[in-house]
Amino acid sequence: MAATPPEPGSGESAGGEGPGKAGPHEQPPAPPPPSDRPATPPEPGRPPVAAAGDADEVTRLHERIAVLEAAPRRKEHHRWRTSGAVVLIVITSLLSLLSVLAVWTSDFVGDTDRYVQTMAPLATDPDIQQAVTNRVTTVVLEQIDVNALVKQLSDAAAEQGVPQNAANLINNLSGPIKSGLTQLVSSTVNKVVTSDQFATLWVDANRAIHTALDKALTGKGGGAVKVENNQVSIDIAPIVAKVKDELVSAGLGPAAKIPDVHTNFVVFASKDVGKVKTYFRLLEIMGAWLPIVTILIGAGAVFLAVNRRRALIGAAVGVALAMLLLGIVLTVFRAFYLDHLPPGANEAAAGTLYDTLIRFMRATIRAVGAVAVVTAVGAFLIGPSRPAVAVRTACRRIIGSLRGELYSLGMKLGPVGRFVHRFKRWIGAAILLVAAVILATWSYPTWAVVLWITFFVALGFAIREFLDTGPGGDRAPPPAAPGAPPPAHA
């Protein structure tokens, strides 16, 4: 008879050796060890049988599904952080623009010594000297009665026995006499205006009118200070008095009759003084705090961003663009200001006055813009981009080559190299902190000051890299530059 195949679950061995059922005290056979081979597909009509190692695979699948399900939440969280950082960067850029205006208002308009220091160089400016000369000459000639002077000359000639016809001829020379008198007064005024004494008179006059300028722009000042016709002017009466003395010394007797004349040389004039007064007062109040608030908001934008290095670059670029915009606005407003001067005003002198008044504001714009550009470039160079890596690699190779040459000559750094390697990051932070303190405490830094500070910061980082001998100090070869071939071994 043919052998009958064992039924499933009978416990009979496939080879038919011995009984297929286990005894009452026997353990069932152990399952075979898991295999790395792919599972054999089940026969049609039979359910798949799970392998022993499938439990771990199922766990990993569950973890992967959980990660994928959480991804949208993380993206949404990052989107909110990025949007918030962008908003704060825009606010920082706008506040940086207002900060420059606030600092200028607080330190220039509100500081008499600063104002006088700014206006003092105008005493030697040719356009200002010419404008003052024309104004004083006109005032002096208005106080001299040419007709009375001609009659006085005619009477003097008659007393000296000059014929009557000659005396009458003098009466007909009023035109040439007036022309000569104008030339005499103009040359005398120009002599006074170009002298060292005029510089002193100019400084004293500007110090006297600063209170009026402060009142005109901020609303402060005592009751005796008046801003008439929306103008702030210099009283040039002391200059007229000096010219009067010079004319008398030159032999022009009628000049002694010139009374004390209080006339004005307009420094600042605008029909909108009343409108801008409130804004200037507000900027003056914010002058000390607005820059600090701006820096804190910018730091908050960088801290909130997902990619803080890119946020720092964005904030720096935003501030630089704000400074560029403010510079363009000042240039456009200069043309607008000159186009709306009152009739008869000296346009060259008005342009010089405007440029002088905003000179320190322009210097601040350039300094802040330079800081922003340097910050953006520095943040870019520490990034993972190919140009940044190439620049860092080139610098490290140059420094490494120099250090290697000095090592070959017997140079030893001893514990200094190990110390620098251990505290390398702290040393870099200290260099940046010192630079920031110097820049913050510098009185009115210029763009040149910013560039010099940047140079010394770069030099400090180069020295730090040179002194870093690695964890082994002088006993181990100095750290190789990235990308350099490994040292050959025997």
Coordinates of C-alpha atoms in Angstrom, one line a residue:
M1 CA 0.0 0.0 0.0
A2 CA 1.1 3.5 -0.6
A3 CA 2.1 5.6 2.4
T4 CA -0.6 8.1 3.4
P5 CA 0.8 11.6 4.0
P6 CA 0.4 12.8 7.5
E7 CA -2.5 15.2 8.3
P8 CA -1.7 18.7 9.3
G9 CA -1.3 19.0 13.0
S10 CA -0.9 15.2 13.5
G11 CA 2.7 15.8 14.9
E12 CA 4.1 13.1 12.7
S13 CA 7.5 13.7 11.3
A14 CA 7.9 14.3 7.6
G15 CA 10.3 11.3 7.4
G16 CA 7.8 9.0 9.2
E17 CA 10.4 8.3 11.9
G18 CA 8.6 7.5 15.2
P19 CA 5.2 8.6 16.5
G20 CA 4.1 12.0 15.5
K21 CA 2.4 12.9 18.8
A22 CA 4.3 14.2 21.8
G23 CA 4.0 12.5 25.1
P24 CA 2.3 14.1 28.1
H25 CA 5.6 15.2 29.6
E26 CA 7.4 16.3 26.5
Q27 CA 8.0 19.9 25.4
P28 CA 6.8 20.9 21.9
P29 CA 9.6 21.5 19.4
A30 CA 11.2 25.0 19.5
P31 CA 10.4 27.4 16.6
P32 CA 13.2 27.7 14.0
P33 CA 15.4 30.8 14.2
P34 CA 14.5 33.8 12.2
S35 CA 16.0 33.9 8.7
D36 CA 17.2 36.8 6.7
R37 CA 15.9 35.2 3.5
P38 CA 12.6 36.7 2.1
A39 CA 9.5 35.0 3.3
T40 CA 8.0 32.4 0.9
P41 CA 4.6 33.6 -0.4
P42 CA 1.8 31.5 1.2
E43 CA -0.1 29.0 -0.9
P44 CA -3.3 30.1 -2.4
G45 CA -6.2 29.8 0.0
R46 CA -4.0 29.9 3.2
P47 CA -3.5 33.0 5.4
P48 CA 0.1 34.4 5.6
V49 CA 2.1 33.3 8.6
A50 CA 4.0 36.1 10.4
A51 CA 7.8 35.6 10.7
A52 CA 9.5 35.9 14.1
G53 CA 11.3 39.1 13.2
D54 CA 8.3 40.9 11.9
A55 CA 7.5 42.4 15.4
D56 CA 10.5 44.7 15.2
E57 CA 9.7 45.7 11.7
V58 CA 6.1 46.6 12.7
T59 CA 7.4 48.7 15.5
R60 CA 9.7 50.6 13.2
L61 CA 6.8 51.2 10.8
H62 CA 4.7 52.6 13.6
E63 CA 7.5 55.0 14.6
R64 CA 7.9 56.1 11.0
I65 CA 4.2 56.7 10.6
A66 CA 4.2 58.8 13.8
V67 CA 7.1 60.9 12.5
L68 CA 5.3 61.5 9.2
E69 CA 2.0 62.4 11.0
A70 CA 3.9 64.9 13.2
A71 CA 5.7 66.5 10.2
P72 CA 2.9 68.9 9.2
R73 CA 2.7 70.2 12.8
R74 CA 6.4 70.9 12.7
K75 CA 6.1 72.7 9.4
E76 CA 3.3 74.8 10.7
H77 CA 5.3 75.7 13.8
H78 CA 8.3 76.7 11.6
R79 CA 6.0 78.7 9.4
W80 CA 4.8 80.7 12.3
R81 CA 8.3 81.3 13.6
T82 CA 9.5 82.4 10.2
S83 CA 6.6 84.8 9.7
G84 CA 7.2 86.3 13.2
A85 CA 10.9 86.7 12.5
V86 CA 10.2 88.5 9.2
V87 CA 7.8 90.9 10.9
L88 CA 10.3 91.7 13.6
I89 CA 13.1 92.2 11.0
V90 CA 10.9 94.7 9.1
I91 CA 10.1 96.5 12.4
T92 CA 13.8 96.6 13.2
S93 CA 14.6 98.1 9.8
L94 CA 12.0 100.9 10.2
L95 CA 13.1 101.6 13.8
S96 CA 16.7 101.9 12.8
L97 CA 15.7 104.7 10.4
L98 CA 13.8 106.5 13.2
S99 CA 16.7 105.8 15.6
V100 CA 19.1 107.8 13.5
L101 CA 16.7 110.8 13.4
A102 CA 16.1 110.5 17.1
V103 CA 19.8 110.4 18.0
W104 CA 20.5 113.4 15.7
T105 CA 17.6 115.4 17.3
S106 CA 18.7 114.5 20.9
D107 CA 22.4 115.0 20.5
F108 CA 22.5 117.9 17.9
V109 CA 19.4 120.0 18.3
G110 CA 19.3 119.5 22.1
D111 CA 23.0 120.0 22.7
T112 CA 24.2 123.6 22.4
D113 CA 27.9 122.7 22.3
R114 CA 27.3 120.1 19.6
Y115 CA 25.4 122.7 17.6
V116 CA 28.1 125.3 17.9
Q117 CA 30.8 122.8 17.1
T118 CA 28.9 122.0 13.9
M119 CA 28.2 125.5 12.8
A120 CA 31.7 127.0 13.6
P121 CA 33.4 125.9 10.4
L122 CA 30.9 127.9 8.4
A123 CA 32.7 131.1 9.4
T124 CA 35.4 130.2 6.9
D125 CA 33.1 129.0 4.2
P126 CA 33.3 131.2 1.1
D127 CA 29.6 131.0 0.3
I128 CA 28.6 131.9 3.8
Q129 CA 31.1 134.8 3.9
Q130 CA 29.8 136.1 0.6
A131 CA 26.2 135.9 1.8
V132 CA 27.0 137.7 5.1
T133 CA 29.0 140.3 3.2
N134 CA 26.1 141.1 0.9
R135 CA 23.6 141.3 3.8
V136 CA 25.8 143.5 6.0
T137 CA 26.7 145.8 3.0
T138 CA 23.0 146.3 2.2
V139 CA 22.2 147.1 5.9
V140 CA 25.1 149.6 6.2
L141 CA 24.3 151.4 2.9
E142 CA 20.6 151.8 4.1
Q143 CA 21.9 153.7 7.1
I144 CA 24.0 156.1 5.2
D145 CA 22.3 159.1 3.5
V146 CA 24.2 159.5 0.3
N147 CA 22.4 162.8 -0.6
A148 CA 23.4 164.3 2.7
L149 CA 27.0 163.1 2.2
V150 CA 27.1 164.8 -1.3
K151 CA 25.7 168.0 0.2
Q152 CA 28.3 167.8 2.9
L153 CA 31.1 167.5 0.3
S154 CA 29.7 170.4 -1.7
D155 CA 29.5 172.6 1.3
A156 CA 33.0 171.7 2.3
A157 CA 34.2 172.5 -1.2
A158 CA 32.5 175.9 -1.1
E159 CA 34.1 176.7 2.3
Q160 CA 37.5 176.0 0.8
G161 CA 36.9 178.6 -1.9
V162 CA 36.0 176.3 -4.7
P163 CA 34.1 178.1 -7.4
Q164 CA 30.3 177.7 -7.3
N165 CA 30.3 175.9 -10.6
A166 CA 32.6 173.2 -9.2
A167 CA 30.5 172.9 -6.1
N168 CA 27.4 172.4 -8.2
L169 CA 29.3 169.8 -10.2
I170 CA 29.8 167.8 -7.0
N171 CA 26.0 167.8 -6.4
N172 CA 25.6 166.1 -9.8
L173 CA 28.1 163.3 -8.9
S174 CA 25.7 161.5 -6.5
G175 CA 25.7 158.4 -8.7
P176 CA 29.5 157.9 -8.9
I177 CA 29.8 158.8 -5.3
K178 CA 27.2 156.1 -4.3
S179 CA 29.0 153.6 -6.4
G180 CA 32.3 154.3 -4.8
L181 CA 30.7 154.3 -1.4
T182 CA 29.2 150.9 -2.1
Q183 CA 32.6 149.5 -3.1
L184 CA 34.2 151.0 0.0
V185 CA 31.6 149.5 2.3
S186 CA 31.7 146.1 0.6
S187 CA 35.5 145.8 0.8
T188 CA 35.4 146.9 4.4
V189 CA 32.7 144.3 5.3
N190 CA 34.6 141.6 3.4
K191 CA 37.7 142.5 5.4
V192 CA 35.8 142.1 8.6
V193 CA 34.0 138.9 7.5
T194 CA 37.3 137.2 6.5
S195 CA 39.1 138.1 9.7
D196 CA 39.6 135.9 12.7
Q197 CA 37.4 138.1 14.7
F198 CA 34.4 137.2 12.6
A199 CA 34.9 133.5 13.5
T200 CA 34.5 134.5 17.2
L201 CA 31.4 136.7 16.4
W202 CA 29.9 133.8 14.4
V203 CA 30.4 131.3 17.2
D204 CA 28.9 133.7 19.8
A205 CA 25.9 134.4 17.5
N206 CA 25.2 130.7 16.9
R207 CA 25.4 130.0 20.6
A208 CA 22.8 132.7 21.2
I209 CA 20.4 131.5 18.6
H210 CA 20.6 127.8 19.5
T211 CA 17.8 128.2 22.1
A212 CA 15.6 129.6 19.3
L213 CA 16.4 126.7 17.1
D214 CA 15.7 124.2 19.9
K215 CA 12.4 126.0 20.5
A216 CA 11.5 126.0 16.8
L217 CA 12.1 122.3 16.4
T218 CA 11.1 120.8 19.8
G219 CA 8.8 123.4 21.4
K220 CA 11.2 124.0 24.4
G221 CA 12.7 127.3 25.5
G222 CA 11.9 130.2 27.7
G223 CA 9.3 132.9 27.1
A224 CA 11.8 135.4 25.9
V225 CA 12.7 133.2 22.9
K226 CA 10.7 134.0 19.8
V227 CA 10.5 132.3 16.5
E228 CA 9.2 134.9 14.1
N229 CA 7.7 134.1 10.7
N230 CA 8.8 130.5 11.2
Q231 CA 12.4 131.5 10.9
V232 CA 15.5 131.0 13.1
S233 CA 18.0 133.8 12.3
I234 CA 21.4 135.1 13.5
D235 CA 21.4 138.7 14.7
I236 CA 24.4 140.2 12.8
A237 CA 24.3 143.5 14.8
P238 CA 27.8 142.9 16.2
I239 CA 29.2 142.5 12.7
V240 CA 27.6 145.8 11.6
A241 CA 29.1 147.6 14.6
K242 CA 32.5 146.2 13.7
V243 CA 32.1 147.4 10.1
K244 CA 31.0 150.8 11.4
D245 CA 34.2 151.2 13.4
E246 CA 36.3 150.2 10.4
L247 CA 34.6 152.7 8.1
V248 CA 35.2 155.5 10.6
S249 CA 38.8 154.5 10.9
A250 CA 39.0 154.6 7.1
G251 CA 37.9 158.3 7.1
L252 CA 34.2 157.9 6.3
G253 CA 32.8 160.3 8.9
P254 CA 29.1 159.8 8.2
A255 CA 29.5 156.1 9.2
A256 CA 29.7 157.2 12.8
K257 CA 26.0 158.1 12.6
I258 CA 25.0 154.5 11.9
P259 CA 22.7 153.4 14.7
D260 CA 22.7 150.0 16.4
V261 CA 21.1 147.9 13.7
H262 CA 19.6 144.5 14.7
T263 CA 19.2 142.6 11.4
N264 CA 18.9 138.9 10.8
F265 CA 20.7 136.3 8.8
V266 CA 18.3 133.4 8.3
V267 CA 19.7 130.0 9.3
F268 CA 16.5 127.9 9.3
A269 CA 13.1 128.8 7.7
S270 CA 10.1 126.7 7.0
K271 CA 6.4 127.3 6.9
D272 CA 5.9 123.9 8.4
V273 CA 7.8 124.5 11.6
G274 CA 4.6 124.2 13.6
K275 CA 3.8 120.9 12.0
V276 CA 7.1 119.2 12.5
K277 CA 7.6 120.6 16.1
T278 CA 5.6 117.7 17.7
Y279 CA 7.5 115.0 15.8
F280 CA 10.9 116.5 16.7
R281 CA 9.9 116.7 20.3
L282 CA 8.9 113.0 20.2
L283 CA 12.2 112.0 18.5
E284 CA 14.2 113.9 21.1
I285 CA 12.4 112.1 23.9
M286 CA 13.1 108.7 22.2
G287 CA 16.7 109.6 21.3
A288 CA 18.2 107.7 24.3
W289 CA 16.0 104.6 24.2
L290 CA 14.9 104.0 20.6
P291 CA 18.3 102.6 19.5
I292 CA 18.3 100.1 22.4
V293 CA 14.7 99.1 21.6
T294 CA 15.7 98.6 18.0
I295 CA 18.6 96.3 18.9
L296 CA 16.4 94.2 21.3
I297 CA 13.8 93.7 18.6
G298 CA 16.4 92.7 16.1
A299 CA 17.9 90.2 18.6
G300 CA 14.4 88.9 19.2
A301 CA 13.9 88.3 15.4
V302 CA 17.2 86.3 15.2
F303 CA 16.3 84.3 18.3
L304 CA 12.8 83.5 17.0
A305 CA 13.9 82.4 13.5
V306 CA 14.3 78.8 12.6
N307 CA 17.6 79.6 10.8
R308 CA 19.2 82.2 13.0
R309 CA 22.2 82.8 10.8
R310 CA 19.9 83.7 7.8
A311 CA 17.8 85.8 10.1
L312 CA 20.9 87.8 11.2
I313 CA 21.8 88.3 7.5
G314 CA 18.2 89.4 6.8
A315 CA 18.2 91.9 9.7
A316 CA 21.5 93.4 8.7
V317 CA 20.5 93.8 5.1
G318 CA 17.2 95.4 6.2
V319 CA 19.1 97.9 8.3
A320 CA 21.5 98.7 5.4
L321 CA 18.6 99.3 3.0
A322 CA 16.9 101.5 5.6
M323 CA 20.1 103.6 5.8
L324 CA 20.3 103.8 2.0
L325 CA 16.7 105.0 1.9
L326 CA 17.3 107.7 4.6
G327 CA 20.3 108.9 2.6
I328 CA 18.2 109.2 -0.5
V329 CA 15.4 111.0 1.3
L330 CA 17.9 113.6 2.7
T331 CA 19.3 114.2 -0.8
V332 CA 15.8 114.6 -2.3
F333 CA 14.7 116.9 0.6
R334 CA 17.8 119.1 0.0
A335 CA 16.7 119.8 -3.6
F336 CA 13.1 120.5 -2.3
Y337 CA 14.4 122.9 0.4
L338 CA 16.5 124.9 -2.1
D339 CA 13.6 125.1 -4.6
H340 CA 11.4 126.7 -1.9
L341 CA 13.8 129.4 -0.6
P342 CA 12.4 132.9 -0.2
P343 CA 13.1 135.4 -3.1
G344 CA 16.6 136.9 -2.9
A345 CA 18.1 134.1 -0.7
N346 CA 21.6 133.0 -1.5
E347 CA 21.1 129.4 -2.8
A348 CA 24.8 128.4 -2.4
A349 CA 24.8 129.6 1.2
A350 CA 21.5 127.8 2.0
G351 CA 22.9 124.6 0.5
T352 CA 26.0 124.9 2.6
L353 CA 23.9 125.5 5.8
Y354 CA 21.7 122.4 5.0
D355 CA 24.7 120.2 4.4
T356 CA 26.3 121.4 7.7
L357 CA 23.2 120.9 9.7
I358 CA 22.8 117.2 8.6
R359 CA 26.5 116.4 8.4
F360 CA 26.5 114.3 11.6
M361 CA 23.3 112.6 10.6
R362 CA 24.9 111.6 7.3
A363 CA 28.0 110.3 9.2
T364 CA 25.7 108.3 11.5
I365 CA 23.9 106.8 8.4
R366 CA 27.2 105.7 6.9
A367 CA 28.4 104.2 10.2
V368 CA 25.2 102.3 10.8
G369 CA 25.1 101.1 7.2
A370 CA 28.8 100.0 7.4
V371 CA 28.0 98.0 10.6
A372 CA 25.0 96.3 8.9
V373 CA 27.1 95.4 5.8
V374 CA 30.0 94.0 7.9
T375 CA 27.5 92.0 10.0
A376 CA 25.8 90.5 7.0
V377 CA 29.1 89.6 5.4
G378 CA 30.4 88.0 8.6
A379 CA 27.2 86.0 9.1
F380 CA 27.5 84.8 5.5
L381 CA 31.2 83.7 5.9
I382 CA 30.4 81.5 8.9
G383 CA 27.7 79.6 6.9
P384 CA 27.9 76.3 4.9
S385 CA 27.8 77.8 1.4
R386 CA 30.6 76.9 -1.0
P387 CA 32.1 80.4 -1.2
A388 CA 32.1 80.8 2.6
V389 CA 33.8 77.4 3.0
A390 CA 36.3 78.3 0.4
V391 CA 37.2 81.6 2.1
R392 CA 37.6 80.0 5.5
T393 CA 39.7 77.1 4.0
A394 CA 42.0 79.6 2.2
C395 CA 42.5 81.6 5.4
R396 CA 43.2 78.5 7.5
R397 CA 45.7 77.2 4.9
I398 CA 47.6 80.5 4.9
I399 CA 47.7 80.7 8.7
G400 CA 48.6 77.0 8.9
S401 CA 51.5 77.5 6.4
L402 CA 52.8 80.4 8.4
R403 CA 52.6 78.4 11.7
G404 CA 54.3 75.4 10.1
E405 CA 57.2 77.6 8.9
L406 CA 57.7 79.0 12.3
Y407 CA 57.5 75.5 13.9
S408 CA 60.2 74.4 11.6
L409 CA 62.4 77.2 12.9
G410 CA 61.9 76.0 16.5
M411 CA 58.9 78.0 17.7
K412 CA 57.1 76.6 20.6
L413 CA 53.8 77.9 22.1
G414 CA 53.7 75.6 25.1
P415 CA 50.5 75.8 27.2
V416 CA 49.3 78.8 25.3
G417 CA 48.3 76.6 22.3
R418 CA 46.4 74.1 24.4
F419 CA 44.7 77.0 26.3
V420 CA 43.6 78.7 23.1
H421 CA 42.3 75.4 21.7
R422 CA 40.3 74.6 24.8
F423 CA 38.7 78.1 25.0
K424 CA 38.6 78.9 21.3
R425 CA 34.9 79.8 21.2
W426 CA 35.0 81.9 24.3
I427 CA 38.0 83.8 23.0
G428 CA 36.1 84.5 19.8
A429 CA 33.1 85.7 21.8
A430 CA 35.3 88.0 23.9
I431 CA 36.8 89.5 20.7
L432 CA 33.3 90.3 19.4
L433 CA 32.2 91.7 22.8
V434 CA 35.1 94.0 23.0
A435 CA 34.5 95.3 19.5
A436 CA 30.8 95.9 20.3
V437 CA 31.7 97.8 23.5
I438 CA 34.2 100.0 21.7
L439 CA 31.7 100.8 18.9
A440 CA 28.9 101.5 21.3
T441 CA 30.9 103.8 23.5
W442 CA 32.6 105.7 20.6
S443 CA 31.5 109.2 20.4
Y444 CA 29.9 109.6 16.9
P445 CA 31.7 106.8 15.1
T446 CA 32.2 107.2 11.3
W447 CA 32.3 104.5 8.6
A448 CA 36.1 104.6 8.8
V449 CA 36.0 103.8 12.5
V450 CA 33.7 100.8 11.7
L451 CA 36.1 99.5 9.1
W452 CA 39.1 99.9 11.5
I453 CA 37.3 98.0 14.2
T454 CA 36.4 95.3 11.7
F455 CA 40.0 95.0 10.7
F456 CA 41.2 94.5 14.2
V457 CA 38.4 91.9 14.8
A458 CA 39.6 89.9 11.8
L459 CA 43.2 90.3 13.0
G460 CA 42.1 88.9 16.4
F461 CA 40.5 85.9 14.9
A462 CA 43.6 85.3 12.7
I463 CA 45.8 85.4 15.8
R464 CA 43.4 83.0 17.6
E465 CA 43.6 80.5 14.7
F466 CA 47.4 80.8 14.7
L467 CA 47.7 80.1 18.4
D468 CA 45.5 77.1 18.2
T469 CA 47.9 74.1 18.3
G470 CA 45.2 71.5 18.9
P471 CA 44.6 69.3 22.0
G472 CA 48.2 67.9 21.9
G473 CA 49.9 71.3 22.1
D474 CA 53.5 71.4 20.8
R475 CA 53.8 67.6 21.1
A476 CA 51.4 67.1 18.3
P477 CA 51.5 68.6 14.8
P478 CA 49.4 71.8 14.5
P479 CA 45.9 71.3 13.1
A480 CA 45.9 70.9 9.4
A481 CA 43.7 73.1 7.2
P482 CA 40.5 71.6 6.0
G483 CA 41.1 69.7 2.7
A484 CA 44.8 69.3 3.3
P485 CA 46.3 65.8 2.6
P486 CA 46.9 63.7 5.7
P487 CA 50.5 63.4 6.9
A488 CA 52.4 60.4 5.5
H489 CA 53.1 57.6 7.9
A490 CA 56.3 55.4 7.9

